[in-house]
């Protein structure tokens, strides 16, 4: 029988950690892009666009991420397309991330004083120009801390991709546990690796937040 | 798309769904009550307790906040029996939920406590109130009023996160969905229906908590 030493377990987990990181990065960046588009729609003051984003956000914030993964995994298959766990996880996490980022950023946009909107519209800037040159540069300063904070949620969210069969850190932990029968060691290491990924981000988010409060 | 959605296939399983729904609701309520109790104790320990206790609480909070819930659940359910602590899947699910919400609410309540002006505590002490009376009537009273909205949304997040307990076969709403899908193979219908059930549950929880807040924090 194959024997696993401590280093075998750790090195296998670290290999799988790469996939957690890749999936987190893709979900975060694609989610950010979708979130930005939704942000423009949400603040556009065009009723149908606002309604659409409201329902979109309500759905993705009001249902478990696990359900969304299942829906993408089985839903796309209904169209006769073979779905890999990789594709389903990427899509679900992207949409889930975008919903939360849109809400976070909307809060930042709304914290910009109304006078800024009025001043820029009296300078005949279009809505897109107002956002691009006046609102977003100011809102993005406030947005950094909560956005970094949310990236921790994205990393933790990728753990659920293990359930639809995507081999990342948690799935690797389950597989190693089945092979070695050392659940305490395996899951301690898995938790520790997640902690090493997330804690620096949490700490950084807190630090930026503190700096913003001083400036005020 | 040549596939026709058939929601009628879910009807024979209404009792499975109902059981799962009740399980999820009970799980949420119990872990809310116990988790907020843990959070209150943790926050009080961090702000008023001895330094060593505060450090332990800080480590607990950071460990839980920076690891995924599913890993915590697996650690409790699969990892702890190796140390001789065997738990049923239901107990493990409840325990993991309480530990998880406890950590988040510690952080939330601590923020509320720190927002209470020091002068209020000093005023209370100078009126010959004991430490406990000050904590109960002055500090926590004001702290909870301030952080109630944040705590409410954390409760909803935890409720949605509880879908994961199905993975250790605790019989919640998601477990019911998996069970039905494995029998009638109507995966998409089942998961869509259950996702919407969670959505309704989240909305109802939000309005229930808001109503509860109005009752608790009536006019001063």
Tab-separated table of C-alpha atoms in Angstrom:
chain	number	residue	atom	x	y	z
A	1	UNK	CA	0.000	0.000	0.000
A	2	UNK	CA	1.110	3.501	-0.799
A	3	UNK	CA	2.259	5.432	2.256
A	4	UNK	CA	1.885	9.175	2.617
A	5	UNK	CA	4.419	11.044	4.701
A	6	UNK	CA	3.668	14.444	6.226
A	7	UNK	CA	5.569	16.088	3.378
A	8	UNK	CA	3.611	14.171	0.741
A	9	UNK	CA	0.376	15.444	2.242
A	10	UNK	CA	1.628	19.020	2.513
A	11	UNK	CA	3.098	19.131	-0.996
A	12	UNK	CA	-0.089	17.703	-2.514
A	13	UNK	CA	-2.160	20.290	-0.663
A	14	UNK	CA	0.124	23.066	-1.843
A	15	UNK	CA	-0.234	21.926	-5.458
A	16	UNK	CA	-4.013	22.083	-5.048
A	17	UNK	CA	-3.702	25.517	-3.416
A	18	UNK	CA	-2.565	26.853	-6.781
A	19	UNK	CA	-6.010	26.022	-8.161
A	20	UNK	CA	-7.707	27.765	-5.257
A	21	UNK	CA	-5.626	30.838	-6.050
A	22	UNK	CA	-6.282	30.661	-9.808
A	23	UNK	CA	-10.018	30.214	-9.297
A	24	UNK	CA	-10.118	33.075	-6.757
A	25	UNK	CA	-8.236	35.419	-9.097
A	26	UNK	CA	-10.457	34.624	-12.076
A	27	UNK	CA	-13.651	34.947	-10.026
A	28	UNK	CA	-12.465	38.202	-8.502
A	29	UNK	CA	-11.395	39.859	-11.744
A	30	UNK	CA	-14.281	38.635	-13.896
A	31	UNK	CA	-16.650	39.418	-11.025
A	32	UNK	CA	-15.117	42.878	-10.804
A	33	UNK	CA	-15.703	43.542	-14.507
A	34	UNK	CA	-19.301	42.294	-14.403
A	35	UNK	CA	-19.781	44.194	-11.156
A	36	UNK	CA	-18.591	47.424	-12.753
A	37	UNK	CA	-21.034	47.031	-15.646
A	38	UNK	CA	-23.821	46.338	-13.142
A	39	UNK	CA	-22.761	49.355	-11.108
A	40	UNK	CA	-23.265	51.598	-14.143
A	41	UNK	CA	-26.668	50.008	-14.731
A	42	UNK	CA	-27.637	50.252	-11.048
A	43	UNK	CA	-26.841	53.977	-10.794
A	44	UNK	CA	-28.051	54.908	-14.283
A	45	UNK	CA	-31.532	56.045	-13.156
A	46	UNK	CA	-33.019	54.105	-16.078
A	47	UNK	CA	-35.833	52.118	-14.468
A	48	UNK	CA	-35.607	48.777	-16.366
A	49	UNK	CA	-31.822	48.607	-15.908
A	50	UNK	CA	-32.137	49.386	-12.204
A	51	UNK	CA	-34.847	46.776	-11.769
A	52	UNK	CA	-32.778	44.162	-13.526
A	53	UNK	CA	-29.739	44.770	-11.318
A	54	UNK	CA	-31.898	44.835	-8.195
A	55	UNK	CA	-33.369	41.417	-8.980
A	56	UNK	CA	-29.966	40.092	-10.011
A	57	UNK	CA	-28.386	41.214	-6.744
A	58	UNK	CA	-31.312	39.980	-4.652
A	59	UNK	CA	-31.021	36.544	-6.250
A	60	UNK	CA	-27.275	36.131	-5.916
A	61	UNK	CA	-27.153	37.576	-2.403
A	62	UNK	CA	-30.279	35.805	-1.200
A	63	UNK	CA	-29.500	32.233	-2.257
A	64	UNK	CA	-26.670	30.022	-1.048
A	65	UNK	CA	-23.559	29.992	-3.223
A	66	UNK	CA	-23.808	26.208	-3.149
A	67	UNK	CA	-27.228	26.357	-4.849
A	68	UNK	CA	-25.854	28.695	-7.496
A	69	UNK	CA	-23.045	26.236	-8.214
A	70	UNK	CA	-25.568	23.412	-8.594
A	71	UNK	CA	-27.791	25.544	-10.828
A	72	UNK	CA	-24.941	26.415	-13.174
A	73	UNK	CA	-23.622	22.880	-13.128
A	74	UNK	CA	-26.969	21.266	-13.981
A	75	UNK	CA	-28.647	24.217	-15.681
A	76	UNK	CA	-26.182	24.650	-18.527
A	77	UNK	CA	-26.242	20.906	-19.123
A	78	UNK	CA	-29.942	21.247	-20.023
A	79	UNK	CA	-28.909	23.019	-23.225
A	80	UNK	CA	-26.999	19.910	-24.216
A	81	UNK	CA	-23.627	21.463	-23.449
A	82	UNK	CA	-21.147	19.379	-21.494
A	83	UNK	CA	-20.209	21.445	-18.427
A	84	UNK	CA	-16.943	20.901	-16.620
A	85	UNK	CA	-16.883	21.631	-12.866
A	86	UNK	CA	-14.237	24.200	-13.777
A	87	UNK	CA	-16.608	26.145	-16.051
A	88	UNK	CA	-19.557	25.919	-13.656
A	89	UNK	CA	-17.438	27.055	-10.715
A	90	UNK	CA	-15.954	29.966	-12.657
A	91	UNK	CA	-19.355	31.157	-13.855
A	92	UNK	CA	-21.138	30.802	-10.507
A	93	UNK	CA	-18.357	32.466	-8.549
A	94	UNK	CA	-18.103	35.285	-11.094
A	95	UNK	CA	-21.809	36.109	-10.870
A	96	UNK	CA	-21.864	35.722	-7.089
A	97	UNK	CA	-18.821	37.997	-6.703
A	98	UNK	CA	-20.238	40.597	-9.079
A	99	UNK	CA	-23.479	40.872	-7.096
A	100	UNK	CA	-21.640	41.607	-3.858
A	101	UNK	CA	-19.099	43.955	-5.445
A	102	UNK	CA	-21.889	45.944	-7.122
A	103	UNK	CA	-23.612	46.458	-3.763
A	104	UNK	CA	-20.329	47.442	-2.077
A	105	UNK	CA	-19.440	49.890	-4.839
A	106	UNK	CA	-22.930	51.328	-4.990
A	107	UNK	CA	-22.555	52.264	-1.343
A	108	UNK	CA	-19.300	54.045	-2.179
A	109	UNK	CA	-20.843	55.879	-5.145
A	110	UNK	CA	-23.806	56.997	-3.049
A	111	UNK	CA	-21.511	58.350	-0.352
A	112	UNK	CA	-20.227	60.934	-2.837
A	113	UNK	CA	-22.053	64.221	-2.120
A	114	UNK	CA	-24.919	65.089	-4.441
A	115	UNK	CA	-23.268	68.395	-5.280
A	116	UNK	CA	-20.626	66.514	-7.236
A	117	UNK	CA	-23.304	65.072	-9.529
A	118	UNK	CA	-25.017	68.438	-9.913
A	119	UNK	CA	-21.783	70.294	-10.571
A	120	UNK	CA	-20.658	67.824	-13.196
A	121	UNK	CA	-24.022	67.762	-14.942
A	122	UNK	CA	-24.071	71.557	-15.022
A	123	UNK	CA	-20.746	71.275	-16.867
A	124	UNK	CA	-22.659	69.285	-19.508
A	125	UNK	CA	-20.927	66.006	-18.770
A	126	UNK	CA	-22.874	62.934	-19.846
A	127	UNK	CA	-23.714	60.215	-17.294
A	128	UNK	CA	-20.763	58.077	-18.393
A	129	UNK	CA	-18.426	61.072	-18.243
A	130	UNK	CA	-19.703	62.036	-14.791
A	131	UNK	CA	-18.979	58.551	-13.520
A	132	UNK	CA	-15.633	58.293	-15.286
A	133	UNK	CA	-14.132	61.685	-14.416
A	134	UNK	CA	-15.902	62.833	-11.264
A	135	UNK	CA	-17.609	60.118	-9.232
A	136	UNK	CA	-15.523	56.978	-9.662
A	137	UNK	CA	-12.135	58.586	-8.942
A	138	UNK	CA	-13.515	59.726	-5.582
A	139	UNK	CA	-15.577	56.613	-4.852
A	140	UNK	CA	-12.707	54.252	-5.659
A	141	UNK	CA	-10.664	55.655	-2.781
A	142	UNK	CA	-13.338	54.607	-0.274
A	143	UNK	CA	-13.966	51.345	-2.132
A	144	UNK	CA	-10.482	49.847	-1.729
A	145	UNK	CA	-10.854	48.633	1.867
A	146	UNK	CA	-14.222	46.835	1.552
A	147	UNK	CA	-13.187	45.401	-1.831
A	148	UNK	CA	-10.015	43.890	-0.389
A	149	UNK	CA	-12.104	42.657	2.535
A	150	UNK	CA	-14.496	40.969	0.147
A	151	UNK	CA	-11.660	39.212	-1.689
A	152	UNK	CA	-11.341	37.096	1.477
A	153	UNK	CA	-14.947	35.987	0.977
A	154	UNK	CA	-14.128	35.021	-2.613
A	155	UNK	CA	-11.223	32.816	-1.537
A	156	UNK	CA	-13.436	31.155	1.059
A	157	UNK	CA	-16.206	30.826	-1.525
A	158	UNK	CA	-13.969	28.824	-3.863
A	159	UNK	CA	-13.948	26.070	-1.219
A	160	UNK	CA	-17.514	25.253	-2.272
A	161	UNK	CA	-16.354	24.428	-5.807
A	162	UNK	CA	-15.024	21.219	-4.263
A	163	UNK	CA	-18.621	20.016	-3.901
A	164	UNK	CA	-19.259	19.939	-7.650
A	165	UNK	CA	-15.968	18.127	-8.126
A	166	UNK	CA	-13.462	20.872	-8.856
A	167	UNK	CA	-10.134	19.800	-7.363
A	168	UNK	CA	-8.878	22.697	-5.302
A	169	UNK	CA	-7.603	22.863	-1.738
A	170	UNK	CA	-10.710	21.531	0.038
A	171	UNK	CA	-11.274	18.739	-2.485
A	172	UNK	CA	-7.607	17.766	-2.273
A	173	UNK	CA	-8.011	17.662	1.508
A	174	UNK	CA	-10.997	15.319	1.207
A	175	UNK	CA	-9.153	13.072	-1.250
A	176	UNK	CA	-6.026	12.963	0.914
A	177	UNK	CA	-8.158	12.198	3.949
A	178	UNK	CA	-9.720	9.266	2.120
A	179	UNK	CA	-6.264	7.981	1.185
A	180	UNK	CA	-4.460	8.528	4.482
A	181	UNK	CA	-7.207	8.303	7.155
A	182	UNK	CA	-5.605	11.179	9.035
A	183	UNK	CA	-8.468	13.692	9.049
A	184	UNK	CA	-7.179	15.755	11.953
A	185	UNK	CA	-3.827	16.421	10.314
A	186	UNK	CA	-5.221	16.918	6.812
A	187	UNK	CA	-7.995	19.335	7.736
A	188	UNK	CA	-5.719	21.246	10.132
A	189	UNK	CA	-3.302	21.791	7.269
A	190	UNK	CA	-6.110	22.764	4.891
A	191	UNK	CA	-7.425	25.296	7.410
A	192	UNK	CA	-3.919	26.606	8.005
A	193	UNK	CA	-3.294	27.132	4.279
A	194	UNK	CA	-6.595	28.992	3.896
A	195	UNK	CA	-5.646	31.090	6.900
A	196	UNK	CA	-2.282	31.957	5.332
A	197	UNK	CA	-4.090	33.038	2.144
A	198	UNK	CA	-6.844	35.045	3.832
A	199	UNK	CA	-5.315	36.587	6.918
A	200	UNK	CA	-2.867	38.927	5.110
A	201	UNK	CA	-5.788	40.232	3.021
A	202	UNK	CA	-8.004	40.766	6.094
A	203	UNK	CA	-5.145	42.507	7.842
A	204	UNK	CA	-4.454	44.718	4.840
A	205	UNK	CA	-8.134	45.641	4.490
A	206	UNK	CA	-8.253	46.654	8.147
A	207	UNK	CA	-5.114	48.739	7.739
A	208	UNK	CA	-6.453	50.661	4.728
A	209	UNK	CA	-9.727	51.247	6.563
A	210	UNK	CA	-7.853	52.692	9.536
A	211	UNK	CA	-5.881	54.999	7.280
A	212	UNK	CA	-9.082	56.330	5.670
A	213	UNK	CA	-10.590	57.112	9.058
A	214	UNK	CA	-7.562	59.164	10.032
A	215	UNK	CA	-7.811	61.235	6.867
A	216	UNK	CA	-11.385	62.178	7.638
B	1	UNK	CA	-33.744	23.819	-25.803
B	2	UNK	CA	-35.659	20.599	-26.292
B	3	UNK	CA	-35.882	19.911	-22.566
B	4	UNK	CA	-39.144	20.632	-20.766
B	5	UNK	CA	-38.973	21.631	-17.123
B	6	UNK	CA	-41.152	19.392	-14.975
B	7	UNK	CA	-41.744	20.822	-11.561
B	8	UNK	CA	-44.624	18.414	-10.898
B	9	UNK	CA	-42.016	15.730	-10.291
B	10	UNK	CA	-41.215	17.467	-7.000
B	11	UNK	CA	-44.705	17.057	-5.559
B	12	UNK	CA	-44.335	13.489	-4.221
B	13	UNK	CA	-41.383	14.686	-2.161
B	14	UNK	CA	-43.122	17.563	-0.372
B	15	UNK	CA	-42.548	15.973	3.041
B	16	UNK	CA	-38.790	15.650	2.428
B	17	UNK	CA	-38.641	19.306	1.454
B	18	UNK	CA	-40.706	20.355	4.438
B	19	UNK	CA	-38.470	18.415	6.818
B	20	UNK	CA	-35.377	20.022	5.292
B	21	UNK	CA	-36.947	23.472	5.520
B	22	UNK	CA	-37.805	23.019	9.205
B	23	UNK	CA	-34.286	21.693	9.872
B	24	UNK	CA	-32.720	24.745	8.234
B	25	UNK	CA	-34.986	27.122	10.164
B	26	UNK	CA	-34.315	25.422	13.514
B	27	UNK	CA	-30.592	25.307	12.748
B	28	UNK	CA	-30.632	29.030	12.004
B	29	UNK	CA	-32.612	29.997	15.104
B	30	UNK	CA	-30.591	27.871	17.514
B	31	UNK	CA	-27.252	28.951	16.111
B	32	UNK	CA	-28.381	32.586	16.116
B	33	UNK	CA	-29.290	32.510	19.798
B	34	UNK	CA	-26.238	30.511	20.869
B	35	UNK	CA	-23.901	32.288	18.449
B	36	UNK	CA	-24.916	35.749	19.641
B	37	UNK	CA	-24.461	34.571	23.248
B	38	UNK	CA	-20.943	33.370	22.380
B	39	UNK	CA	-20.326	36.631	20.539
B	40	UNK	CA	-21.474	38.743	23.492
B	41	UNK	CA	-19.246	36.815	25.883
B	42	UNK	CA	-16.340	37.033	23.435
B	43	UNK	CA	-16.780	40.755	22.865
B	44	UNK	CA	-17.060	41.443	26.605
B	45	UNK	CA	-13.949	39.341	27.226
B	46	UNK	CA	-12.026	41.231	24.557
B	47	UNK	CA	-12.933	44.677	25.798
B	48	UNK	CA	-13.182	44.218	29.570
B	49	UNK	CA	-11.450	40.905	30.275
B	50	UNK	CA	-7.803	40.226	31.133
B	51	UNK	CA	-5.264	40.546	28.327
B	52	UNK	CA	-4.584	36.816	27.982
B	53	UNK	CA	-8.287	36.057	27.576
B	54	UNK	CA	-8.640	38.821	25.008
B	55	UNK	CA	-5.755	37.315	23.022
B	56	UNK	CA	-7.359	33.873	22.994
B	57	UNK	CA	-10.636	35.372	21.773
B	58	UNK	CA	-8.751	37.324	19.071
B	59	UNK	CA	-7.073	34.149	17.807
B	60	UNK	CA	-10.435	32.333	17.765
B	61	UNK	CA	-12.082	35.155	15.813
B	62	UNK	CA	-9.292	35.432	13.230
B	63	UNK	CA	-9.033	31.667	12.752
B	64	UNK	CA	-12.747	31.351	12.035
B	65	UNK	CA	-13.052	34.484	9.921
B	66	UNK	CA	-10.161	33.504	7.658
B	67	UNK	CA	-11.076	29.890	6.902
B	68	UNK	CA	-14.028	28.577	4.868
B	69	UNK	CA	-17.053	27.293	6.767
B	70	UNK	CA	-16.902	23.959	4.953
B	71	UNK	CA	-13.366	23.344	6.230
B	72	UNK	CA	-14.461	24.162	9.792
B	73	UNK	CA	-17.339	21.739	9.375
B	74	UNK	CA	-15.096	18.953	8.036
B	75	UNK	CA	-12.594	19.609	10.790
B	76	UNK	CA	-15.275	19.213	13.457
B	77	UNK	CA	-17.013	16.248	11.853
B	78	UNK	CA	-14.038	14.290	10.475
B	79	UNK	CA	-11.098	15.710	12.413
B	80	UNK	CA	-12.317	15.738	16.002
B	81	UNK	CA	-13.214	12.014	16.183
B	82	UNK	CA	-9.473	11.378	15.762
B	83	UNK	CA	-9.065	13.098	19.130
B	84	UNK	CA	-11.795	10.925	20.609
B	85	UNK	CA	-14.671	13.410	20.290
B	86	UNK	CA	-17.315	11.749	18.145
B	87	UNK	CA	-20.288	13.840	17.082
B	88	UNK	CA	-23.409	12.991	15.117
B	89	UNK	CA	-23.828	14.925	11.865
B	90	UNK	CA	-26.615	17.007	13.380
B	91	UNK	CA	-24.591	17.920	16.470
B	92	UNK	CA	-21.567	18.705	14.327
B	93	UNK	CA	-23.691	20.962	12.102
B	94	UNK	CA	-25.108	22.875	15.080
B	95	UNK	CA	-21.699	23.155	16.728
B	96	UNK	CA	-19.996	24.412	13.562
B	97	UNK	CA	-22.726	26.998	13.001
B	98	UNK	CA	-22.506	28.307	16.572
B	99	UNK	CA	-18.708	28.503	16.452
B	100	UNK	CA	-18.860	30.289	13.092
B	101	UNK	CA	-21.509	32.845	13.989
B	102	UNK	CA	-19.917	33.278	17.423
B	103	UNK	CA	-16.699	34.524	15.856
B	104	UNK	CA	-18.395	36.954	13.462
B	105	UNK	CA	-20.736	38.321	16.102
B	106	UNK	CA	-17.838	38.766	18.541
B	107	UNK	CA	-16.275	41.141	16.044
B	108	UNK	CA	-19.566	42.929	15.316
B	109	UNK	CA	-20.563	43.335	18.983
B	110	UNK	CA	-17.053	44.464	19.906
B	111	UNK	CA	-17.380	47.299	17.403
B	112	UNK	CA	-20.656	48.249	19.092
B	113	UNK	CA	-19.133	48.171	22.565
B	114	UNK	CA	-16.214	50.316	21.479
B	115	UNK	CA	-18.627	52.902	20.116
B	116	UNK	CA	-20.096	53.439	23.597
B	117	UNK	CA	-18.540	56.622	25.035
B	118	UNK	CA	-16.264	56.039	28.036
B	119	UNK	CA	-18.105	58.753	29.970
B	120	UNK	CA	-21.254	56.596	30.038
B	121	UNK	CA	-19.375	53.763	31.761
B	122	UNK	CA	-17.785	56.173	34.241
B	123	UNK	CA	-21.169	57.776	34.916
B	124	UNK	CA	-22.686	54.370	35.603
B	125	UNK	CA	-19.874	53.392	37.970
B	126	UNK	CA	-20.132	56.716	39.803
B	127	UNK	CA	-23.832	55.966	40.394
B	128	UNK	CA	-22.676	52.912	42.375
B	129	UNK	CA	-23.797	50.467	39.710
B	130	UNK	CA	-21.811	47.246	39.748
B	131	UNK	CA	-19.630	46.259	36.783
B	132	UNK	CA	-22.281	43.797	35.632
B	133	UNK	CA	-25.065	46.360	35.837
B	134	UNK	CA	-23.000	48.792	33.787
B	135	UNK	CA	-22.294	46.097	31.211
B	136	UNK	CA	-25.899	44.994	31.008
B	137	UNK	CA	-27.805	48.304	31.178
B	138	UNK	CA	-25.382	50.799	29.697
B	139	UNK	CA	-22.828	49.116	27.449
B	140	UNK	CA	-24.651	46.186	25.852
B	141	UNK	CA	-27.947	48.022	25.617
B	142	UNK	CA	-26.413	50.765	23.485
B	143	UNK	CA	-24.054	48.449	21.636
B	144	UNK	CA	-26.826	46.135	20.421
B	145	UNK	CA	-28.942	49.057	19.275
B	146	UNK	CA	-26.067	50.227	17.086
B	147	UNK	CA	-24.983	46.913	15.608
B	148	UNK	CA	-28.401	45.326	15.156
B	149	UNK	CA	-28.529	45.848	11.358
B	150	UNK	CA	-25.017	44.423	10.882
B	151	UNK	CA	-25.859	41.458	13.084
B	152	UNK	CA	-29.076	40.852	11.131
B	153	UNK	CA	-27.274	40.616	7.814
B	154	UNK	CA	-24.663	38.325	9.332
B	155	UNK	CA	-27.470	36.036	10.520
B	156	UNK	CA	-28.830	35.860	6.962
B	157	UNK	CA	-25.341	35.142	5.577
B	158	UNK	CA	-24.938	32.321	8.100
B	159	UNK	CA	-28.393	30.982	7.225
B	160	UNK	CA	-27.405	30.788	3.551
B	161	UNK	CA	-24.038	29.328	4.474
B	162	UNK	CA	-25.808	26.555	6.375
B	163	UNK	CA	-26.522	24.908	2.977
B	164	UNK	CA	-23.036	23.447	3.340
B	165	UNK	CA	-24.001	21.219	6.300
B	166	UNK	CA	-25.660	18.918	3.752
B	167	UNK	CA	-22.123	17.799	2.887
B	168	UNK	CA	-21.804	15.908	6.167
B	169	UNK	CA	-25.360	14.630	5.544
B	170	UNK	CA	-27.089	16.763	8.145
B	171	UNK	CA	-30.646	16.743	6.815
B	172	UNK	CA	-31.206	20.374	5.910
B	173	UNK	CA	-32.959	21.901	2.898
B	174	UNK	CA	-29.993	21.333	0.577
B	175	UNK	CA	-29.753	17.732	1.715
B	176	UNK	CA	-33.415	17.346	0.770
B	177	UNK	CA	-32.618	18.788	-2.667
B	178	UNK	CA	-29.724	16.369	-3.173
B	179	UNK	CA	-31.888	13.490	-1.972
B	180	UNK	CA	-34.682	14.277	-4.418
B	181	UNK	CA	-32.290	14.929	-7.305
B	182	UNK	CA	-30.675	11.562	-6.753
B	183	UNK	CA	-34.074	9.873	-7.028
B	184	UNK	CA	-35.959	11.590	-9.832
B	185	UNK	CA	-32.949	13.058	-11.687
B	186	UNK	CA	-34.725	16.406	-12.121
B	187	UNK	CA	-31.616	18.194	-10.898
B	188	UNK	CA	-32.324	21.603	-12.335
B	189	UNK	CA	-35.954	21.781	-11.221
B	190	UNK	CA	-35.085	20.706	-7.685
B	191	UNK	CA	-32.185	23.095	-7.288
B	192	UNK	CA	-34.083	26.015	-8.810
B	193	UNK	CA	-37.031	25.404	-6.513
B	194	UNK	CA	-34.840	25.093	-3.436
B	195	UNK	CA	-32.776	28.143	-4.413
B	196	UNK	CA	-36.009	30.155	-4.578
B	197	UNK	CA	-37.066	28.689	-1.230
B	198	UNK	CA	-33.818	29.987	0.260
B	199	UNK	CA	-34.477	33.368	-1.353
B	200	UNK	CA	-37.926	33.568	0.230
B	201	UNK	CA	-36.481	32.386	3.536
B	202	UNK	CA	-33.802	35.094	3.401
B	203	UNK	CA	-36.413	37.785	2.697
B	204	UNK	CA	-38.698	36.536	5.472
B	205	UNK	CA	-35.774	36.379	7.908
B	206	UNK	CA	-34.866	39.943	7.028
B	207	UNK	CA	-38.365	41.269	7.693
B	208	UNK	CA	-38.753	39.130	10.832
B	209	UNK	CA	-35.499	40.493	12.230
B	210	UNK	CA	-36.557	44.023	11.361
B	211	UNK	CA	-39.881	43.545	13.151
B	212	UNK	CA	-38.097	41.994	16.127
B	213	UNK	CA	-35.746	44.956	16.218
B	214	UNK	CA	-38.665	47.354	16.364
B	215	UNK	CA	-40.124	45.454	19.324
B	216	UNK	CA	-36.834	45.193	21.237
B	217	UNK	CA	-35.604	48.716	20.604
B	218	UNK	CA	-38.932	50.506	21.044
B	219	UNK	CA	-38.880	54.116	22.122
B	220	UNK	CA	-36.250	54.648	24.804
